[in-house]
Every structure is written in C-alpha cells, then in structure tokens.
Coordinates of C-alpha atoms in Angstrom, one line a residue:
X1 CA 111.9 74.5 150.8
X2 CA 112.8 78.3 149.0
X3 CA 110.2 79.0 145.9
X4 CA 112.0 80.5 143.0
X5 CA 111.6 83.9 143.9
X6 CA 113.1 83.5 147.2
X7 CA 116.5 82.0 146.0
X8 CA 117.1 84.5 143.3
X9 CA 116.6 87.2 145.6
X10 CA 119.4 85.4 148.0
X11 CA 121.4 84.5 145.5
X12 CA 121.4 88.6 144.2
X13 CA 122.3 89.7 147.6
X14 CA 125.3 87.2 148.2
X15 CA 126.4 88.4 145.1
X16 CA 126.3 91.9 146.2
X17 CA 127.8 91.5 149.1
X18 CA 130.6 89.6 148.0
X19 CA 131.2 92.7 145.5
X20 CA 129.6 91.4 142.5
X21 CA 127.7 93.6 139.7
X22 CA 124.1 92.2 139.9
X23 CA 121.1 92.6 137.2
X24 CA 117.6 91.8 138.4
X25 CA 115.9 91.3 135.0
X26 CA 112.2 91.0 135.0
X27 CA 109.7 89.7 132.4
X28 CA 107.0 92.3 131.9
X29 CA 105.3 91.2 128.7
X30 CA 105.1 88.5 126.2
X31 CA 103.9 87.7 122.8
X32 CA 103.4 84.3 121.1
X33 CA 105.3 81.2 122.5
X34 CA 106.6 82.3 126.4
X35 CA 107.8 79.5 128.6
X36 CA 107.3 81.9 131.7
X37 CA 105.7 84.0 132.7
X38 CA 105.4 87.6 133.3
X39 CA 106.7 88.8 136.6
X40 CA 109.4 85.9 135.8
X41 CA 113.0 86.7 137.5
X42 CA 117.0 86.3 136.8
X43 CA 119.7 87.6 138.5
X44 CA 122.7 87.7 136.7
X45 CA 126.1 88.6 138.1
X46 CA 128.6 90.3 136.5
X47 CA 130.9 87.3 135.7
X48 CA 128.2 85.4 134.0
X49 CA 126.5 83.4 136.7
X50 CA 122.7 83.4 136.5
X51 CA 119.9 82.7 138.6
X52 CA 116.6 82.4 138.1
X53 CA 114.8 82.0 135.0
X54 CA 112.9 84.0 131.9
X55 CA 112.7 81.6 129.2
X56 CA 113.4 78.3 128.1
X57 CA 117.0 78.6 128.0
X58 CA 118.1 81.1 125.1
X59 CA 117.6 84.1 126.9
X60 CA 119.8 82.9 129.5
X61 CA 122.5 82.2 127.8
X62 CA 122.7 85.2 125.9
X63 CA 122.1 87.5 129.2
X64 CA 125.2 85.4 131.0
X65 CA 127.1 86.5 128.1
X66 CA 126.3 90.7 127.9
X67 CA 126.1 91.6 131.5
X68 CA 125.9 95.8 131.0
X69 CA 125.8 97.1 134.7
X70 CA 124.2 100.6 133.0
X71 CA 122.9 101.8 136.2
X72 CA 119.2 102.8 135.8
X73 CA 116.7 100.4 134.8
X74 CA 116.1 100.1 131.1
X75 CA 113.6 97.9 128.8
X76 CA 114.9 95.5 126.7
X77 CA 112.4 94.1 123.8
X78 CA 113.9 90.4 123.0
X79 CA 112.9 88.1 119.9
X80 CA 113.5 84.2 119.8
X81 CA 112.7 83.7 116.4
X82 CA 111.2 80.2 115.0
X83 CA 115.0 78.5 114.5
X84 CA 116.2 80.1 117.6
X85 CA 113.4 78.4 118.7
X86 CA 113.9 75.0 118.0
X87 CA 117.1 75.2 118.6
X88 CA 116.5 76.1 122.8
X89 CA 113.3 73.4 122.3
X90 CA 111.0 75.6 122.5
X91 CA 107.8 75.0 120.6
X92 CA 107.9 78.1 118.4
X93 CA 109.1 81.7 118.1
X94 CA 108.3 85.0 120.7
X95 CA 109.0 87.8 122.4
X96 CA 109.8 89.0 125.5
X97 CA 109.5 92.6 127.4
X98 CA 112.3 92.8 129.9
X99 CA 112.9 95.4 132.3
X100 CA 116.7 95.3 133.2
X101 CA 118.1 96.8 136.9
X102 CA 121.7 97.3 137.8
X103 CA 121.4 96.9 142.1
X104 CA 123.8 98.9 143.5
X105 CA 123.0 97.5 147.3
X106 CA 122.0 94.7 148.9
X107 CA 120.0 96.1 151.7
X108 CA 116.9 96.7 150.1
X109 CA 116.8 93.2 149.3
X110 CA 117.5 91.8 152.4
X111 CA 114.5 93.9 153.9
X112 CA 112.4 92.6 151.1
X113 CA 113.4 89.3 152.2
X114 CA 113.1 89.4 156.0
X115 CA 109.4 90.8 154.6
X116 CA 108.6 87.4 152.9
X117 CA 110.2 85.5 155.6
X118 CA 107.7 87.2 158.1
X119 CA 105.0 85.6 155.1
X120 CA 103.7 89.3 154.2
X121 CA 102.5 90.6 151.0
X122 CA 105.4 93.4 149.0
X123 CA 104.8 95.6 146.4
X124 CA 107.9 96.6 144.9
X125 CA 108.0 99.4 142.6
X126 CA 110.3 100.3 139.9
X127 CA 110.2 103.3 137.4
X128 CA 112.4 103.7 134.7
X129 CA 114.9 105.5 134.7
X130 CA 115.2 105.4 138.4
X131 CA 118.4 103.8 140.4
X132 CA 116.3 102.4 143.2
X133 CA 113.4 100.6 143.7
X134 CA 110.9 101.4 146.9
X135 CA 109.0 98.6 148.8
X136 CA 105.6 98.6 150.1
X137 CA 102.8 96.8 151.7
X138 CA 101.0 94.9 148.9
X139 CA 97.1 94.1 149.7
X140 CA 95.6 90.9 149.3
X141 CA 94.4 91.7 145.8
X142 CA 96.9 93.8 144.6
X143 CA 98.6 92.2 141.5
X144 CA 101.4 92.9 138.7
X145 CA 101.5 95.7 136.6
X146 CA 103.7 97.6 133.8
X147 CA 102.2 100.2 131.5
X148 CA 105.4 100.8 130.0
X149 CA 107.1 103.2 132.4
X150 CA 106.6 102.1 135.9
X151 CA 106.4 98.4 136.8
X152 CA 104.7 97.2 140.2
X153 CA 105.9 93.7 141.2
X154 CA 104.3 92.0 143.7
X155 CA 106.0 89.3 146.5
X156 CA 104.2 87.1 148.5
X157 CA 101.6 84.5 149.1
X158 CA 98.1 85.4 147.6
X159 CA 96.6 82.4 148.2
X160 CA 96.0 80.3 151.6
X161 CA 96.3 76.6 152.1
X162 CA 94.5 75.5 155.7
X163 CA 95.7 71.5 156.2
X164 CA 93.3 70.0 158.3
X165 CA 95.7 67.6 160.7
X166 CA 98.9 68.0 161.3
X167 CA 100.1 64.3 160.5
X168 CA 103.3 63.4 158.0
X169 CA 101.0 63.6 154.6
X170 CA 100.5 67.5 155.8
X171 CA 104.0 68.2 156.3
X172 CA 105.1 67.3 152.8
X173 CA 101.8 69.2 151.8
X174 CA 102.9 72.3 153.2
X175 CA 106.8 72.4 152.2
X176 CA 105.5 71.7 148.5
X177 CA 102.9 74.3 148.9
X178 CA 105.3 76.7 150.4
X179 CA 107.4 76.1 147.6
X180 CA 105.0 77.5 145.3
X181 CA 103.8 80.2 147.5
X182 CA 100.9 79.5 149.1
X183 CA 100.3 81.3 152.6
X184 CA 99.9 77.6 154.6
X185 CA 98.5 77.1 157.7
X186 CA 97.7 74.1 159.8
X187 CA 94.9 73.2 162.1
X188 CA 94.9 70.1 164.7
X189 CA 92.6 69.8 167.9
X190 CA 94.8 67.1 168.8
X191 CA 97.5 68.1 171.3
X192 CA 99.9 65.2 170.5
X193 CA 100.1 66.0 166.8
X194 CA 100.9 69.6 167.1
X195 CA 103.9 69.2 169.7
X196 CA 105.2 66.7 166.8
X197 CA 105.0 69.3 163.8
X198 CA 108.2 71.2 162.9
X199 CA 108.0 73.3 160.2
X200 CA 109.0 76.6 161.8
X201 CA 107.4 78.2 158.8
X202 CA 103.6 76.9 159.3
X203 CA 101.4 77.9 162.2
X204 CA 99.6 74.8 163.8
X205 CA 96.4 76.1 165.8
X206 CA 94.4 74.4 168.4
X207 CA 90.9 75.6 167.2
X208 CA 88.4 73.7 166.2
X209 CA 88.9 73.2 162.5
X210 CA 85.5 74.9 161.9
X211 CA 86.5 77.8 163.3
X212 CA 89.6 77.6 161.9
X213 CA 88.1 77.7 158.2
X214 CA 85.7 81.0 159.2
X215 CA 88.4 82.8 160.6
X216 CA 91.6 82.1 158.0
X217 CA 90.4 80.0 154.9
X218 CA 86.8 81.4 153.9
X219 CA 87.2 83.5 150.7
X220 CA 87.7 82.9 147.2
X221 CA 91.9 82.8 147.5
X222 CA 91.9 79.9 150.1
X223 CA 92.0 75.9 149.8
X224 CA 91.0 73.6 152.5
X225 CA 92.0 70.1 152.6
X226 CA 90.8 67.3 155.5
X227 CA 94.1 65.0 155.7
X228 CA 93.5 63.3 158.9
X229 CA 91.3 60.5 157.7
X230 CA 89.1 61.0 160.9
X231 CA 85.5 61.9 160.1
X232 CA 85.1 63.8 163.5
X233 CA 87.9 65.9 162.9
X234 CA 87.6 66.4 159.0
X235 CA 84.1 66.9 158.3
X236 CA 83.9 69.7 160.8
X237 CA 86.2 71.7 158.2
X238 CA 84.1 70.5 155.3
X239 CA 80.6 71.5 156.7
X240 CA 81.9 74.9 156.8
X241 CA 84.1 75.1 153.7
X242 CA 81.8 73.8 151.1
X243 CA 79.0 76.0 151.9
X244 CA 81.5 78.8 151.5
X245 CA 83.8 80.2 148.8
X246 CA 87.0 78.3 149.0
X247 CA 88.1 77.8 145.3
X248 CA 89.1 74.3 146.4
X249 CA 88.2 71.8 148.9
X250 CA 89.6 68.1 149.5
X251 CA 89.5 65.2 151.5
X252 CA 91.6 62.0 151.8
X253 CA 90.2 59.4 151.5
X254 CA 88.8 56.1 149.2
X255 CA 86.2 56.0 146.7
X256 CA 84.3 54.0 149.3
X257 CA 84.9 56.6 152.1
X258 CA 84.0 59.8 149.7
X259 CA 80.9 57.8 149.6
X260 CA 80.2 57.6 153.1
X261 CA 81.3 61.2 153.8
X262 CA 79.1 62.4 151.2
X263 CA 76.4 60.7 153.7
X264 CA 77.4 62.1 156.1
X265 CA 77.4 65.4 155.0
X266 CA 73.8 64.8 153.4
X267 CA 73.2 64.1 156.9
X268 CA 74.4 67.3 158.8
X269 CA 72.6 69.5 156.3
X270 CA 75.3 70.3 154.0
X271 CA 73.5 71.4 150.9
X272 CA 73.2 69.1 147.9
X273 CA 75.4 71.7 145.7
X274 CA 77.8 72.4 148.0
X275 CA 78.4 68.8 148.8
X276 CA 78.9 68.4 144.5
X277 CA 82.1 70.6 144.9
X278 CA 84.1 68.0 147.7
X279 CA 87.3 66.8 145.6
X280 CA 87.4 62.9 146.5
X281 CA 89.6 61.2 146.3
X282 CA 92.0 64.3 146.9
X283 CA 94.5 64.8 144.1
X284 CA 95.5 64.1 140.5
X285 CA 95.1 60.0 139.9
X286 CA 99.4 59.3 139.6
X287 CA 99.2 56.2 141.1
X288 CA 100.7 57.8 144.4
X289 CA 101.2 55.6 147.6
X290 CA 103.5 57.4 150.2
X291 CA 102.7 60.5 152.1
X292 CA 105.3 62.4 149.7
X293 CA 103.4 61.1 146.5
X294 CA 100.1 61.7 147.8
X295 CA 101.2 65.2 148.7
X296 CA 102.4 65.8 145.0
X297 CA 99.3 64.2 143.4
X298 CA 97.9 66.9 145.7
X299 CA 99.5 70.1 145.0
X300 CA 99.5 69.1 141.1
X301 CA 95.6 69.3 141.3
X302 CA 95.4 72.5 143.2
X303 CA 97.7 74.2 140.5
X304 CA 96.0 72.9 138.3
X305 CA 92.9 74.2 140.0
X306 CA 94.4 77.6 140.7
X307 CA 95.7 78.0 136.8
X308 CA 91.9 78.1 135.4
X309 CA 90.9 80.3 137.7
X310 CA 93.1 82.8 136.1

C-alpha cells in the first residue's frame, strides 16, 4: 500500500516520461480554514490531470484548468473566500501559500523514489527562482521549512512502529501503517511465523522482543504494540517499553486480560506509572472484529495519538 506522497511522485514521473508538462505544487502556509496541510502535494500535468491533493477540492479544479509550465519555481498566494467556500464544502474561507515547480526531468524523482523505497529519510530543497531541486539525507528530526525564499521538504518515515508478532492482525497493521508513513518493523521469536510473513517492505527479526524494543523502538518517535496475545512473548516488549519513552504502547487483548497483564507487570517490577500508560484494550472502541478492523481501530488511535503530540 503507496501513501499519498509516494503515488504523486510516480504519477509526476510517468507523466514526464511519457512527455508530459508536470507541476509539483506544494502547500507552504495557511491561514484560517485549510483542509491540508502544509507540505501537502499535487502534481498536475499539462493536459489537466491532477494528482494529489491541497485543498478540499476548489484549488484543484482551478489548478487543472491553468497549467503555466513557467519554468522556475514561483509562489502563488490563493484565497477561497466564505461562498467559494461553501460552495467546495468547506467549513469556511482561507488561504493558501503555494510554491509552484515546472519539472523538466524525471530522474531526480525517480532517485528520490528509489530513496523512500530503500525507507530513508530526504530532504529536498527548493529555492526560488531556481530550475532544479537538490536532494539530501534528512536526519531523524529534521522537519519542514519555508521562510519565504527557500523551502526544505522533507520525505520519509519519522516515526517507527515495532509489531510485536508477526501473525495476520500485524500484517494489516503494517500495510495501514505503511500507508501513512510510519518506518514499521516486525519482531517474532517464533520461527514458523516469520517464514509465513510477506510483506517485502517490513523487516521480521528473530530477537527477543526486549531487545528488539532497546535497539529499534526506544525514543520518543516509536510505538510498540504486543499483537500476539501470548503473555510470554508480549510482555517481554512491554516491560521494556513502558519504562521507556515510546509515545505509545499497546496490547491486544480483553478488559479481563489488560487486567491480568497489569498483574503481571506489577509482578515483574514494572513501575506503577509506567504500567498507567499501557493502551488496553488496543485501539479506538469501533466495534471492530476481524484482523482488518482491529487493525484500523488501531492505527485510528495512534494518529490520533501522534496528532496531539504535535
């Protein structure tokens, strides 16, 4: 499963290499009502045909219609006022910051690509007035920026997901999380589980899952979740994640079982406070009951998690 990101970039360097015009347009600032936000992206070819998004609708539409191909990269301040507004179904009037880029080549994208497919962190930079773009390596807390003149976008998964088990509620996990780009990696000590797991695009290591959450999920970016419903697999990841700073931790489970893990923990030392921050039952209460459901109910709590942490 592509995020958004990822297809718009594909679709822009089809385009380009079918012979197309192509405009990457980015949002770099908003005011009042904005239904995306900034570092938002469109690609619009030069027949109309658009991908990606930055608004609710009525930008779109009116980008499909004035492709300009001007060359260097420009600013474009855009205003949805209030009947505009209701109009698209938006809830009231803004404005948008865009910085618009004619691509002349589709090289640089693919690299940028092959960069994210490889799950590393890009910085790409763009200065006005400038024809091309350059790419870097972006670090783990480098983030976007525009101060009117030079705009630093950044691609790639800031935040880690380590799925304890790799059973069939973790591989829907992980393509949802992937989706939304999370860096996702799964743990398993058990050898039959990992030669069943097929997602190309997430790891599946043999350590034990406390190690696994010292050495990839134990900072303030990364979630841990304990999905195999087998207390000497799952609380091994717990005692070491809740004492730590994972800005979320989870484990399947019934109210009766949270109860008895919470023992259990109590048990093993697991301080009092710590032991307050286990999410139990995992996920938002949808009324989920296949692996797929539970796996939404899931990621719809850690976004939500993620969100007031910004």
């Amino acid at each position: 499963m592509k995020n958004s990101t990822v297809e718009v970039l594909e679709g822009a360097a089809q385009w380009l290499e079918a012979g197309h015009g192509v405009e990457l347009v980015t949002v770099v600032r908003t005011w009042g009502s904005s239904p995306r936000p900034v570092g938002s992206i469109a690609a619009v070819r030069d027949d109309g045909v658009l991908v990606g998004s930055v608004s609710g609708g009525c930008v779109e539409k009116q980008l499909s219609e004035s492709f300009r191909g001007q060359g260097a990269s420009r600013i474009h301040t855009h205003k949805v006022d209030d009947e505009q507004a209701k109009r698209f179904g938006l809830a009231c009037g803004g404005e948008l910051e865009l910085v618009f880029e004619t691509l002349a080549d589709a090289k640089p994208l693919r690299e940028l690509l092959q960069r994210l497919s490889r799950r590393e962190r890009v910085r790409r930079n763009v200065s006005i007035g400038d024809s091309e773009a350059t790419l870097h390596s972006a670090a783990r807390d480098d983030q976007f920026m525009w101060d009117g003149e030079n705009l630093n976008q950044v691609f790639g998964p800031a935040w880690r997901l380590l799925l304890v088990g790799a059973g069939q509620l973790s591989r829907f996990t992980a393509e949802f999380a992937l989706a939304i780009d999370f860096d996702v990696l799964v743990v398993d000590p058990r050898e039959q589980f990992r030669e069943a797991w097929n997602n190309p695009l997430v790891p599946v290591l043999a350590d034990s899952p406390d190690d696994a959450v010292l050495a990839h999920a134990n900072d303030a970016n990364s979630a841990v979740l304990a999905l195999t419903h087998d207390p000497n697999i799952d609380d091994l990841a717990l005692m070491e994640a809740l004492p730590g700073e994972c800005f979320y931790v989870g484990a399947l489970g019934s109210v009766r079982n949270y109860e008895k893990r919470v023992k259990r923990l109590a048990g093993l030392d697991v301080p009092a406070a710590a032991i307050a921050r286990l999410r139990g039952p995992i996920g938002l209460s949808i009324g989920s009951r296949t692996s797929a459901e539970i796996a939404i109910s899931i990621m719809a709590e850690l976004i939500q998690v993620r969100h007031s942490l910004a």
